Each structure stands twice: as structure tokens, then as C-alpha cells.
Amino acid sequence: MNMNKKLIAIDLDGTTLNAQSQISPKTEAILKKAVASGHIVSIATGRPFRISEKFYHQLALNTPMVNFNGALVHVPYTQWAAESETLFSRDIVFEILKQKNDLQLDFVAAENRDTFYVDRLDFGSEYLFDNQKPTNDNLLQNLKSNPTSMLIQTKTELAQTVSDTLKAQFSDYIDVRTWGGPNAILEIVAKGIQKARGVEIIADSMAIDRNDIIAFGDEHNDLEMLDYAGWGVAMKNASPEAKAISNDITSKTNDEDGLADYLEKYLAI
């Protein structure tokens, strides 16, 4: 097997994280072993940095990472020449806020790397609003800059309709992505943003050939990345679409250390 230096791009939810939203000791150990063997591990997630930062620390990474599904590609805490942040107009946020009742949204939040605003705090789980004091109830007054991402929540049975409605209205400007998980959370980013683009920026910056990228994912927002990577691996618990587009499928789920198990064999570590 060709054992050049690999760029290992890992999705978090449903992939690297178990059902408790944690990186298990085994997964942590194998990923650290991969790094010690000279490979590069990069997180590629739909999550903002504020709710993926702890995993970056846990894995002791210093590599570039992808947040907001590719809208932010950065090396945390560092000036990096290849950094990329893609914003969209805050007018879209205000327009969606106006339609909040018609669309039956629970909350509307907008953020970029430095700011996070939500129109009501009482609806947010700790998980979503895990942050230095997001400002309550005044998204309208506070949002002075263009956001990188918006999060909105609706009922599961309405998610597709809301997504279709917003795509139709703002088709030239934004893409709408669904988050995995129990709540119907939709993420809105600038048009054309997806994880594959973020991973490509990282690979180019490190002079890694596309064939030396191995990517792990499970959901709709991983499809392009799984397709782009030289070796795309879908989790056993992945969506049928993710499995169909991948080169291989793990034999265990995210709750059984499927990623670690696969990587240990693949890299022979």
C-alpha cells in the first residue's frame, strides 16, 4: 500500500464523535498515533469553531481545520497565509428574521468567527449556544457585520419545506445544509461553500496530492468531501448517499470506534 504522508480529513458528529458527542479514548489514541507517524489530521466540520475547539485541543492538533462546512478554513490562533473566510450579506439574515413566523422557526442565529447573535436565548441548547455570552433578543441591532453562517431551527417535518423555500428565494447567494441530530437545524452559508473546498485549500497549502487524502464522514454535508478525497470512507452509520459515493465503508459505527478501527488497519499503526 502506498504510504505517503496522508491528509486525514475527519468529520465530527456521527463520525469521530460517539453518540455522547465525545471522542473516545481509543479514537483519540489512534488519531494521535497517526499524527506521530507523520500523517496530518484535520477536522472538517459544520460546527463553528466555538463548539469544536475542545476537540481540536483534545487531539492536540496544530493543523488547519474547516469550520462552518468550509466557510472558514483556518489554523486556530495563528496567522495563516491560506486562510479563507467566506461571508454573505447580513441583509439575508434580516430578511429571514422577518419571515420567522411564516417559516415557523424556533430561533434565528448568525455568526462569524468573532461574533455570535441570536434572536432569542431561551430556545437554545447549551450545545448550540456554548459561547461567551451570546447577546439575547437583539440580533437586529447587533449584527453589524456580514456573517459566515446562520443557524435556524424548525420542526423536523418542516425542515425540507423551509430549506426549499429559502433556496428558492436566495438561490444566487446561499446554500442551505441540514445538521445531523435530533433537532431540525439548518445551516446557511454562502453559495458554493462545502467541505471539499476547505479540504482542498488545506491539501494545496501542504502540497498533498489529492490521492493522499483520506476523508471520513456520514452525512449530507460530507458528500463532496468524500467524493473529492482520494479515499473517501463512509461510516457504517452513514446515510445511503454517503455510502454510495465513498470508496469504502467502516465495519463499525461511530459508537463502536469505527473510524479508529478503520484507520488503525489502513495506516497499519
PDB file of C-alpha atoms in Angstrom:
ATOM      1  CA  MET A   1       0.000   0.000   0.000  1.00  0.00           C
ATOM      2  CA  ASN A   2       1.177   3.497  -0.869  1.00  0.00           C
ATOM      3  CA  MET A   3       2.141   5.077   2.454  1.00  0.00           C
ATOM      4  CA  ASN A   4       2.951   8.641   1.539  1.00  0.00           C
ATOM      5  CA  LYS A   5       2.098  11.225   4.109  1.00  0.00           C
ATOM      6  CA  LYS A   6      -1.707  11.259   4.300  1.00  0.00           C
ATOM      7  CA  LEU A   7      -4.056  14.137   4.981  1.00  0.00           C
ATOM      8  CA  ILE A   8      -6.792  12.602   7.126  1.00  0.00           C
ATOM      9  CA  ALA A   9      -9.913  14.790   6.994  1.00  0.00           C
ATOM     10  CA  ILE A  10     -12.373  13.915   9.756  1.00  0.00           C
ATOM     11  CA  ASP A  11     -15.960  14.978  10.211  1.00  0.00           C
ATOM     12  CA  LEU A  12     -17.009  15.277  13.873  1.00  0.00           C
ATOM     13  CA  ASP A  13     -20.695  14.498  14.509  1.00  0.00           C
ATOM     14  CA  GLY A  14     -21.635  10.920  13.628  1.00  0.00           C
ATOM     15  CA  THR A  15     -18.062  10.154  12.598  1.00  0.00           C
ATOM     16  CA  THR A  16     -15.263  10.981  15.036  1.00  0.00           C
ATOM     17  CA  LEU A  17     -17.674  11.644  17.903  1.00  0.00           C
ATOM     18  CA  ASN A  18     -19.696   8.875  19.537  1.00  0.00           C
ATOM     19  CA  ALA A  19     -23.373   9.104  20.481  1.00  0.00           C
ATOM     20  CA  GLN A  20     -22.435  11.131  23.574  1.00  0.00           C
ATOM     21  CA  SER A  21     -20.741  13.714  21.322  1.00  0.00           C
ATOM     22  CA  GLN A  22     -17.336  12.718  22.640  1.00  0.00           C
ATOM     23  CA  ILE A  23     -14.075  11.449  21.195  1.00  0.00           C
ATOM     24  CA  SER A  24     -13.498   8.099  22.904  1.00  0.00           C
ATOM     25  CA  PRO A  25     -10.094   7.270  24.424  1.00  0.00           C
ATOM     26  CA  LYS A  26      -9.447   4.735  21.645  1.00  0.00           C
ATOM     27  CA  THR A  27     -10.260   7.178  18.833  1.00  0.00           C
ATOM     28  CA  GLU A  28      -8.116   9.854  20.475  1.00  0.00           C
ATOM     29  CA  ALA A  29      -5.201   7.402  20.831  1.00  0.00           C
ATOM     30  CA  ILE A  30      -5.340   6.230  17.200  1.00  0.00           C
ATOM     31  CA  LEU A  31      -5.588   9.755  15.780  1.00  0.00           C
ATOM     32  CA  LYS A  32      -2.619  10.852  17.903  1.00  0.00           C
ATOM     33  CA  LYS A  33      -0.729   7.773  16.704  1.00  0.00           C
ATOM     34  CA  ALA A  34      -1.459   8.735  13.098  1.00  0.00           C
ATOM     35  CA  VAL A  35      -0.013  12.210  13.753  1.00  0.00           C
ATOM     36  CA  ALA A  36       3.034  10.680  15.477  1.00  0.00           C
ATOM     37  CA  SER A  37       3.539   8.518  12.355  1.00  0.00           C
ATOM     38  CA  GLY A  38       3.842  11.677  10.233  1.00  0.00           C
ATOM     39  CA  HIS A  39       0.283  11.979   8.895  1.00  0.00           C
ATOM     40  CA  ILE A  40      -1.802  15.142   9.072  1.00  0.00           C
ATOM     41  CA  VAL A  41      -5.170  15.095  10.844  1.00  0.00           C
ATOM     42  CA  SER A  42      -7.578  17.917  10.007  1.00  0.00           C
ATOM     43  CA  ILE A  43     -11.057  18.396  11.426  1.00  0.00           C
ATOM     44  CA  ALA A  44     -13.687  19.258   8.792  1.00  0.00           C
ATOM     45  CA  THR A  45     -16.980  20.095  10.459  1.00  0.00           C
ATOM     46  CA  GLY A  46     -20.185  22.021  10.020  1.00  0.00           C
ATOM     47  CA  ARG A  47     -19.770  23.243  13.583  1.00  0.00           C
ATOM     48  CA  PRO A  48     -18.471  26.690  14.391  1.00  0.00           C
ATOM     49  CA  PHE A  49     -15.029  26.792  15.969  1.00  0.00           C
ATOM     50  CA  ARG A  50     -16.553  27.660  19.359  1.00  0.00           C
ATOM     51  CA  ILE A  51     -18.183  24.215  19.579  1.00  0.00           C
ATOM     52  CA  SER A  52     -15.349  22.245  18.013  1.00  0.00           C
ATOM     53  CA  GLU A  53     -12.406  23.937  19.761  1.00  0.00           C
ATOM     54  CA  LYS A  54     -12.355  21.437  22.628  1.00  0.00           C
ATOM     55  CA  PHE A  55     -11.870  18.551  20.201  1.00  0.00           C
ATOM     56  CA  TYR A  56      -9.015  20.391  18.497  1.00  0.00           C
ATOM     57  CA  HIS A  57      -7.377  20.630  21.937  1.00  0.00           C
ATOM     58  CA  GLN A  58      -8.183  17.059  22.912  1.00  0.00           C
ATOM     59  CA  LEU A  59      -6.400  15.753  19.806  1.00  0.00           C
ATOM     60  CA  ALA A  60      -3.541  18.230  20.423  1.00  0.00           C
ATOM     61  CA  LEU A  61      -3.761  19.445  16.815  1.00  0.00           C
ATOM     62  CA  ASN A  62      -1.910  22.380  15.276  1.00  0.00           C
ATOM     63  CA  THR A  63      -3.176  21.760  11.748  1.00  0.00           C
ATOM     64  CA  PRO A  64      -5.594  23.792   9.618  1.00  0.00           C
ATOM     65  CA  MET A  65      -9.261  22.995  10.143  1.00  0.00           C
ATOM     66  CA  VAL A  66     -12.542  23.503   8.332  1.00  0.00           C
ATOM     67  CA  ASN A  67     -15.490  25.060  10.198  1.00  0.00           C
ATOM     68  CA  PHE A  68     -18.985  26.022   9.041  1.00  0.00           C
ATOM     69  CA  ASN A  69     -18.780  23.326   6.319  1.00  0.00           C
ATOM     70  CA  GLY A  70     -15.965  25.205   4.582  1.00  0.00           C
ATOM     71  CA  ALA A  71     -16.934  28.846   5.104  1.00  0.00           C
ATOM     72  CA  LEU A  72     -13.980  29.192   7.487  1.00  0.00           C
ATOM     73  CA  VAL A  73     -10.675  27.446   6.788  1.00  0.00           C
ATOM     74  CA  HIS A  74      -8.037  28.453   9.312  1.00  0.00           C
ATOM     75  CA  VAL A  75      -5.232  27.472  11.637  1.00  0.00           C
ATOM     76  CA  PRO A  76      -6.646  28.361  15.051  1.00  0.00           C
ATOM     77  CA  TYR A  77      -4.785  31.076  16.984  1.00  0.00           C
ATOM     78  CA  THR A  78      -2.374  31.597  14.103  1.00  0.00           C
ATOM     79  CA  GLN A  79      -1.936  33.835  11.095  1.00  0.00           C
ATOM     80  CA  TRP A  80      -2.021  31.505   8.120  1.00  0.00           C
ATOM     81  CA  ALA A  81      -1.399  32.612   4.556  1.00  0.00           C
ATOM     82  CA  ALA A  82      -4.001  30.268   3.063  1.00  0.00           C
ATOM     83  CA  GLU A  83      -6.800  31.245   5.471  1.00  0.00           C
ATOM     84  CA  SER A  84     -10.221  31.625   3.890  1.00  0.00           C
ATOM     85  CA  GLU A  85     -13.421  33.075   5.329  1.00  0.00           C
ATOM     86  CA  THR A  86     -16.473  33.436   3.115  1.00  0.00           C
ATOM     87  CA  LEU A  87     -19.249  35.777   4.252  1.00  0.00           C
ATOM     88  CA  PHE A  88     -22.704  36.582   2.896  1.00  0.00           C
ATOM     89  CA  SER A  89     -24.840  39.678   3.238  1.00  0.00           C
ATOM     90  CA  ARG A  90     -26.418  40.409   6.620  1.00  0.00           C
ATOM     91  CA  ASP A  91     -29.486  41.644   4.699  1.00  0.00           C
ATOM     92  CA  ILE A  92     -30.353  37.981   4.142  1.00  0.00           C
ATOM     93  CA  VAL A  93     -30.357  37.445   7.916  1.00  0.00           C
ATOM     94  CA  PHE A  94     -32.761  40.349   8.408  1.00  0.00           C
ATOM     95  CA  GLU A  95     -34.983  39.090   5.587  1.00  0.00           C
ATOM     96  CA  ILE A  96     -35.175  35.584   7.118  1.00  0.00           C
ATOM     97  CA  LEU A  97     -35.855  37.110  10.530  1.00  0.00           C
ATOM     98  CA  LYS A  98     -38.874  38.908   9.047  1.00  0.00           C
ATOM     99  CA  GLN A  99     -40.219  35.569   7.819  1.00  0.00           C
ATOM    100  CA  LYS A 100     -39.593  33.794  11.117  1.00  0.00           C
ATOM    101  CA  ASN A 101     -43.275  33.232  11.930  1.00  0.00           C
ATOM    102  CA  ASP A 102     -44.279  32.268   8.405  1.00  0.00           C
ATOM    103  CA  LEU A 103     -41.465  29.722   8.262  1.00  0.00           C
ATOM    104  CA  GLN A 104     -42.214  28.522  11.820  1.00  0.00           C
ATOM    105  CA  LEU A 105     -38.643  28.949  13.020  1.00  0.00           C
ATOM    106  CA  ASP A 106     -37.743  28.467  16.687  1.00  0.00           C
ATOM    107  CA  PHE A 107     -34.764  30.800  16.563  1.00  0.00           C
ATOM    108  CA  VAL A 108     -32.537  32.635  14.115  1.00  0.00           C
ATOM    109  CA  ALA A 109     -28.814  32.967  14.848  1.00  0.00           C
ATOM    110  CA  ALA A 110     -25.982  34.491  12.846  1.00  0.00           C
ATOM    111  CA  GLU A 111     -22.268  34.369  13.451  1.00  0.00           C
ATOM    112  CA  ASN A 112     -18.819  34.776  12.103  1.00  0.00           C
ATOM    113  CA  ARG A 113     -15.516  33.967  13.677  1.00  0.00           C
ATOM    114  CA  ASP A 114     -15.722  36.712  16.296  1.00  0.00           C
ATOM    115  CA  THR A 115     -19.405  37.326  16.899  1.00  0.00           C
ATOM    116  CA  PHE A 116     -22.490  35.278  17.635  1.00  0.00           C
ATOM    117  CA  TYR A 117     -26.005  36.710  17.865  1.00  0.00           C
ATOM    118  CA  VAL A 118     -29.345  35.020  18.283  1.00  0.00           C
ATOM    119  CA  ASP A 119     -32.857  36.442  18.339  1.00  0.00           C
ATOM    120  CA  ARG A 120     -33.858  34.500  21.471  1.00  0.00           C
ATOM    121  CA  LEU A 121     -31.797  32.605  24.004  1.00  0.00           C
ATOM    122  CA  ASP A 122     -34.478  30.590  25.753  1.00  0.00           C
ATOM    123  CA  PHE A 123     -34.708  28.134  22.867  1.00  0.00           C
ATOM    124  CA  GLY A 124     -31.058  27.261  22.507  1.00  0.00           C
ATOM    125  CA  SER A 125     -29.498  24.176  23.916  1.00  0.00           C
ATOM    126  CA  GLU A 126     -26.243  24.589  25.797  1.00  0.00           C
ATOM    127  CA  TYR A 127     -24.661  22.765  22.920  1.00  0.00           C
ATOM    128  CA  LEU A 128     -25.666  25.247  20.267  1.00  0.00           C
ATOM    129  CA  PHE A 129     -25.023  28.380  22.241  1.00  0.00           C
ATOM    130  CA  ASP A 130     -21.919  27.169  24.021  1.00  0.00           C
ATOM    131  CA  ASN A 131     -20.284  30.518  23.862  1.00  0.00           C
ATOM    132  CA  GLN A 132     -19.072  33.587  25.656  1.00  0.00           C
ATOM    133  CA  LYS A 133     -22.462  35.140  26.359  1.00  0.00           C
ATOM    134  CA  PRO A 134     -24.314  35.423  23.078  1.00  0.00           C
ATOM    135  CA  THR A 135     -26.424  38.551  23.050  1.00  0.00           C
ATOM    136  CA  ASN A 136     -30.088  37.919  23.640  1.00  0.00           C
ATOM    137  CA  ASP A 137     -33.053  39.172  21.654  1.00  0.00           C
ATOM    138  CA  ASN A 138     -31.335  41.805  19.564  1.00  0.00           C
ATOM    139  CA  LEU A 139     -29.922  40.164  16.511  1.00  0.00           C
ATOM    140  CA  LEU A 140     -31.330  43.096  14.549  1.00  0.00           C
ATOM    141  CA  GLN A 141     -29.450  45.793  16.450  1.00  0.00           C
ATOM    142  CA  ASN A 142     -26.263  43.858  16.956  1.00  0.00           C
ATOM    143  CA  LEU A 143     -25.484  42.305  13.625  1.00  0.00           C
ATOM    144  CA  LYS A 144     -23.185  44.967  12.239  1.00  0.00           C
ATOM    145  CA  SER A 145     -21.023  42.738  10.061  1.00  0.00           C
ATOM    146  CA  ASN A 146     -21.721  40.113   7.435  1.00  0.00           C
ATOM    147  CA  PRO A 147     -21.985  36.584   8.840  1.00  0.00           C
ATOM    148  CA  THR A 148     -20.130  33.417   7.879  1.00  0.00           C
ATOM    149  CA  SER A 149     -23.042  31.240   8.877  1.00  0.00           C
ATOM    150  CA  MET A 150     -26.622  31.266  10.080  1.00  0.00           C
ATOM    151  CA  LEU A 151     -28.356  28.623  12.158  1.00  0.00           C
ATOM    152  CA  ILE A 152     -32.111  28.274  12.236  1.00  0.00           C
ATOM    153  CA  GLN A 153     -34.217  25.606  13.877  1.00  0.00           C
ATOM    154  CA  THR A 154     -37.603  24.333  12.835  1.00  0.00           C
ATOM    155  CA  LYS A 155     -39.661  21.193  13.303  1.00  0.00           C
ATOM    156  CA  THR A 156     -38.297  18.068  11.663  1.00  0.00           C
ATOM    157  CA  GLU A 157     -41.332  17.678   9.389  1.00  0.00           C
ATOM    158  CA  LEU A 158     -40.935  21.270   8.133  1.00  0.00           C
ATOM    159  CA  ALA A 159     -37.187  21.189   7.534  1.00  0.00           C
ATOM    160  CA  GLN A 160     -37.357  20.285   3.861  1.00  0.00           C
ATOM    161  CA  THR A 161     -40.007  22.911   3.113  1.00  0.00           C
ATOM    162  CA  VAL A 162     -38.065  25.636   4.916  1.00  0.00           C
ATOM    163  CA  SER A 163     -34.884  24.635   3.140  1.00  0.00           C
ATOM    164  CA  ASP A 164     -36.588  24.629  -0.281  1.00  0.00           C
ATOM    165  CA  THR A 165     -38.263  27.995   0.391  1.00  0.00           C
ATOM    166  CA  LEU A 166     -35.004  29.690   1.368  1.00  0.00           C
ATOM    167  CA  LYS A 167     -33.076  28.127  -1.505  1.00  0.00           C
ATOM    168  CA  ALA A 168     -35.691  29.364  -3.951  1.00  0.00           C
ATOM    169  CA  GLN A 169     -35.630  32.899  -2.540  1.00  0.00           C
ATOM    170  CA  PHE A 170     -31.897  33.348  -2.203  1.00  0.00           C
ATOM    171  CA  SER A 171     -30.599  30.798  -4.701  1.00  0.00           C
ATOM    172  CA  ASP A 172     -27.858  33.086  -6.042  1.00  0.00           C
ATOM    173  CA  TYR A 173     -26.384  33.850  -2.651  1.00  0.00           C
ATOM    174  CA  ILE A 174     -26.644  30.973  -0.194  1.00  0.00           C
ATOM    175  CA  ASP A 175     -26.643  27.228   0.284  1.00  0.00           C
ATOM    176  CA  VAL A 176     -28.722  25.540   2.978  1.00  0.00           C
ATOM    177  CA  ARG A 177     -27.330  22.490   4.780  1.00  0.00           C
ATOM    178  CA  THR A 178     -29.006  20.221   7.304  1.00  0.00           C
ATOM    179  CA  TRP A 179     -27.250  19.219  10.501  1.00  0.00           C
ATOM    180  CA  GLY A 180     -27.425  15.648  11.666  1.00  0.00           C
ATOM    181  CA  GLY A 181     -29.038  15.190  15.068  1.00  0.00           C
ATOM    182  CA  PRO A 182     -32.432  15.147  16.737  1.00  0.00           C
ATOM    183  CA  ASN A 183     -33.411  18.775  16.029  1.00  0.00           C
ATOM    184  CA  ALA A 184     -34.088  20.133  12.592  1.00  0.00           C
ATOM    185  CA  ILE A 185     -31.264  22.632  12.467  1.00  0.00           C
ATOM    186  CA  LEU A 186     -30.478  24.228   9.146  1.00  0.00           C
ATOM    187  CA  GLU A 187     -27.198  25.955   8.471  1.00  0.00           C
ATOM    188  CA  ILE A 188     -26.975  28.701   5.883  1.00  0.00           C
ATOM    189  CA  VAL A 189     -23.654  29.573   4.268  1.00  0.00           C
ATOM    190  CA  ALA A 190     -22.551  31.440   1.156  1.00  0.00           C
ATOM    191  CA  LYS A 191     -23.306  29.792  -2.165  1.00  0.00           C
ATOM    192  CA  GLY A 192     -20.800  27.166  -3.286  1.00  0.00           C
ATOM    193  CA  ILE A 193     -19.418  26.512   0.185  1.00  0.00           C
ATOM    194  CA  GLN A 194     -18.776  22.894   1.086  1.00  0.00           C
ATOM    195  CA  LYS A 195     -16.196  20.887   2.996  1.00  0.00           C
ATOM    196  CA  ALA A 196     -14.375  19.627  -0.113  1.00  0.00           C
ATOM    197  CA  ARG A 197     -13.304  23.161  -0.947  1.00  0.00           C
ATOM    198  CA  GLY A 198     -11.923  23.593   2.560  1.00  0.00           C
ATOM    199  CA  VAL A 199     -10.016  20.310   2.419  1.00  0.00           C
ATOM    200  CA  GLU A 200      -8.621  21.265  -0.979  1.00  0.00           C
ATOM    201  CA  ILE A 201      -7.286  24.560   0.442  1.00  0.00           C
ATOM    202  CA  ILE A 202      -5.550  22.606   3.218  1.00  0.00           C
ATOM    203  CA  ALA A 203      -4.114  19.980   0.850  1.00  0.00           C
ATOM    204  CA  ASP A 204      -2.801  22.650  -1.538  1.00  0.00           C
ATOM    205  CA  SER A 205      -1.184  24.584   1.297  1.00  0.00           C
ATOM    206  CA  MET A 206       0.630  21.453   2.453  1.00  0.00           C
ATOM    207  CA  ALA A 207       1.450  20.183  -1.045  1.00  0.00           C
ATOM    208  CA  ILE A 208      -0.506  16.981  -0.500  1.00  0.00           C
ATOM    209  CA  ASP A 209      -1.743  15.162  -3.559  1.00  0.00           C
ATOM    210  CA  ARG A 210      -5.457  14.514  -3.777  1.00  0.00           C
ATOM    211  CA  ASN A 211      -4.718  10.775  -3.894  1.00  0.00           C
ATOM    212  CA  ASP A 212      -3.145  11.055  -0.451  1.00  0.00           C
ATOM    213  CA  ILE A 213      -6.296  12.446   1.163  1.00  0.00           C
ATOM    214  CA  ILE A 214      -8.434  10.061   3.179  1.00  0.00           C
ATOM    215  CA  ALA A 215     -11.753  11.503   4.377  1.00  0.00           C
ATOM    216  CA  PHE A 216     -14.289  10.145   6.872  1.00  0.00           C
ATOM    217  CA  GLY A 217     -17.913  11.275   7.009  1.00  0.00           C
ATOM    218  CA  ASP A 218     -21.517  10.201   7.471  1.00  0.00           C
ATOM    219  CA  GLU A 219     -23.946  12.881   6.293  1.00  0.00           C
ATOM    220  CA  HIS A 220     -25.283  15.092   3.526  1.00  0.00           C
ATOM    221  CA  ASN A 221     -22.690  17.787   4.267  1.00  0.00           C
ATOM    222  CA  ASP A 222     -19.834  15.273   3.776  1.00  0.00           C
ATOM    223  CA  LEU A 223     -20.751  14.108   0.271  1.00  0.00           C
ATOM    224  CA  GLU A 224     -18.491  16.409  -1.739  1.00  0.00           C
ATOM    225  CA  MET A 225     -15.576  15.786   0.629  1.00  0.00           C
ATOM    226  CA  LEU A 226     -15.990  12.010   0.437  1.00  0.00           C
ATOM    227  CA  ASP A 227     -16.128  12.283  -3.335  1.00  0.00           C
ATOM    228  CA  TYR A 228     -13.162  14.674  -3.580  1.00  0.00           C
ATOM    229  CA  ALA A 229     -10.782  12.682  -1.362  1.00  0.00           C
ATOM    230  CA  GLY A 230      -8.524  10.113  -2.982  1.00  0.00           C
ATOM    231  CA  TRP A 231     -10.027   7.656  -0.495  1.00  0.00           C
ATOM    232  CA  GLY A 232     -13.465   8.502   0.908  1.00  0.00           C
ATOM    233  CA  VAL A 233     -14.711   6.373   3.784  1.00  0.00           C
ATOM    234  CA  ALA A 234     -18.331   6.430   4.948  1.00  0.00           C
ATOM    235  CA  MET A 235     -19.229   5.312   8.447  1.00  0.00           C
ATOM    236  CA  LYS A 236     -21.306   2.176   8.924  1.00  0.00           C
ATOM    237  CA  ASN A 237     -23.971   4.532  10.365  1.00  0.00           C
ATOM    238  CA  ALA A 238     -23.757   6.885   7.358  1.00  0.00           C
ATOM    239  CA  SER A 239     -26.591   7.924   5.072  1.00  0.00           C
ATOM    240  CA  PRO A 240     -27.151   5.794   1.947  1.00  0.00           C
ATOM    241  CA  GLU A 241     -25.925   8.733  -0.193  1.00  0.00           C
ATOM    242  CA  ALA A 242     -22.653   8.937   1.725  1.00  0.00           C
ATOM    243  CA  LYS A 243     -22.104   5.205   1.398  1.00  0.00           C
ATOM    244  CA  ALA A 244     -22.857   5.290  -2.325  1.00  0.00           C
ATOM    245  CA  ILE A 245     -20.273   7.987  -3.045  1.00  0.00           C
ATOM    246  CA  SER A 246     -17.457   6.533  -0.897  1.00  0.00           C
ATOM    247  CA  ASN A 247     -14.613   4.160  -1.721  1.00  0.00           C
ATOM    248  CA  ASP A 248     -15.200   2.122   1.409  1.00  0.00           C
ATOM    249  CA  ILE A 249     -17.405   1.810   4.499  1.00  0.00           C
ATOM    250  CA  THR A 250     -16.246   1.193   8.072  1.00  0.00           C
ATOM    251  CA  SER A 251     -17.299  -2.134   9.573  1.00  0.00           C
ATOM    252  CA  LYS A 252     -18.245  -0.439  12.867  1.00  0.00           C
ATOM    253  CA  THR A 253     -20.341   2.614  13.716  1.00  0.00           C
ATOM    254  CA  ASN A 254     -19.231   5.900  15.259  1.00  0.00           C
ATOM    255  CA  ASP A 255     -20.367   4.482  18.600  1.00  0.00           C
ATOM    256  CA  GLU A 256     -18.002   1.497  18.233  1.00  0.00           C
ATOM    257  CA  ASP A 257     -14.848   3.455  17.315  1.00  0.00           C
ATOM    258  CA  GLY A 258     -15.431   2.714  13.642  1.00  0.00           C
ATOM    259  CA  LEU A 259     -13.084   5.461  12.453  1.00  0.00           C
ATOM    260  CA  ALA A 260     -10.250   4.406  14.788  1.00  0.00           C
ATOM    261  CA  ASP A 261     -10.693   0.749  13.906  1.00  0.00           C
ATOM    262  CA  TYR A 262     -10.533   1.515  10.177  1.00  0.00           C
ATOM    263  CA  LEU A 263      -7.590   3.908  10.410  1.00  0.00           C
ATOM    264  CA  GLU A 264      -5.553   1.544  12.546  1.00  0.00           C
ATOM    265  CA  LYS A 265      -5.752  -1.097   9.804  1.00  0.00           C
ATOM    266  CA  TYR A 266      -5.488   1.306   6.863  1.00  0.00           C
ATOM    267  CA  LEU A 267      -2.342   3.020   8.141  1.00  0.00           C
ATOM    268  CA  ALA A 268      -1.019  -0.139   9.793  1.00  0.00           C
ATOM    269  CA  ILE A 269      -0.301   1.701  13.040  1.00  0.00           C
TER     270      ILE A 269
END
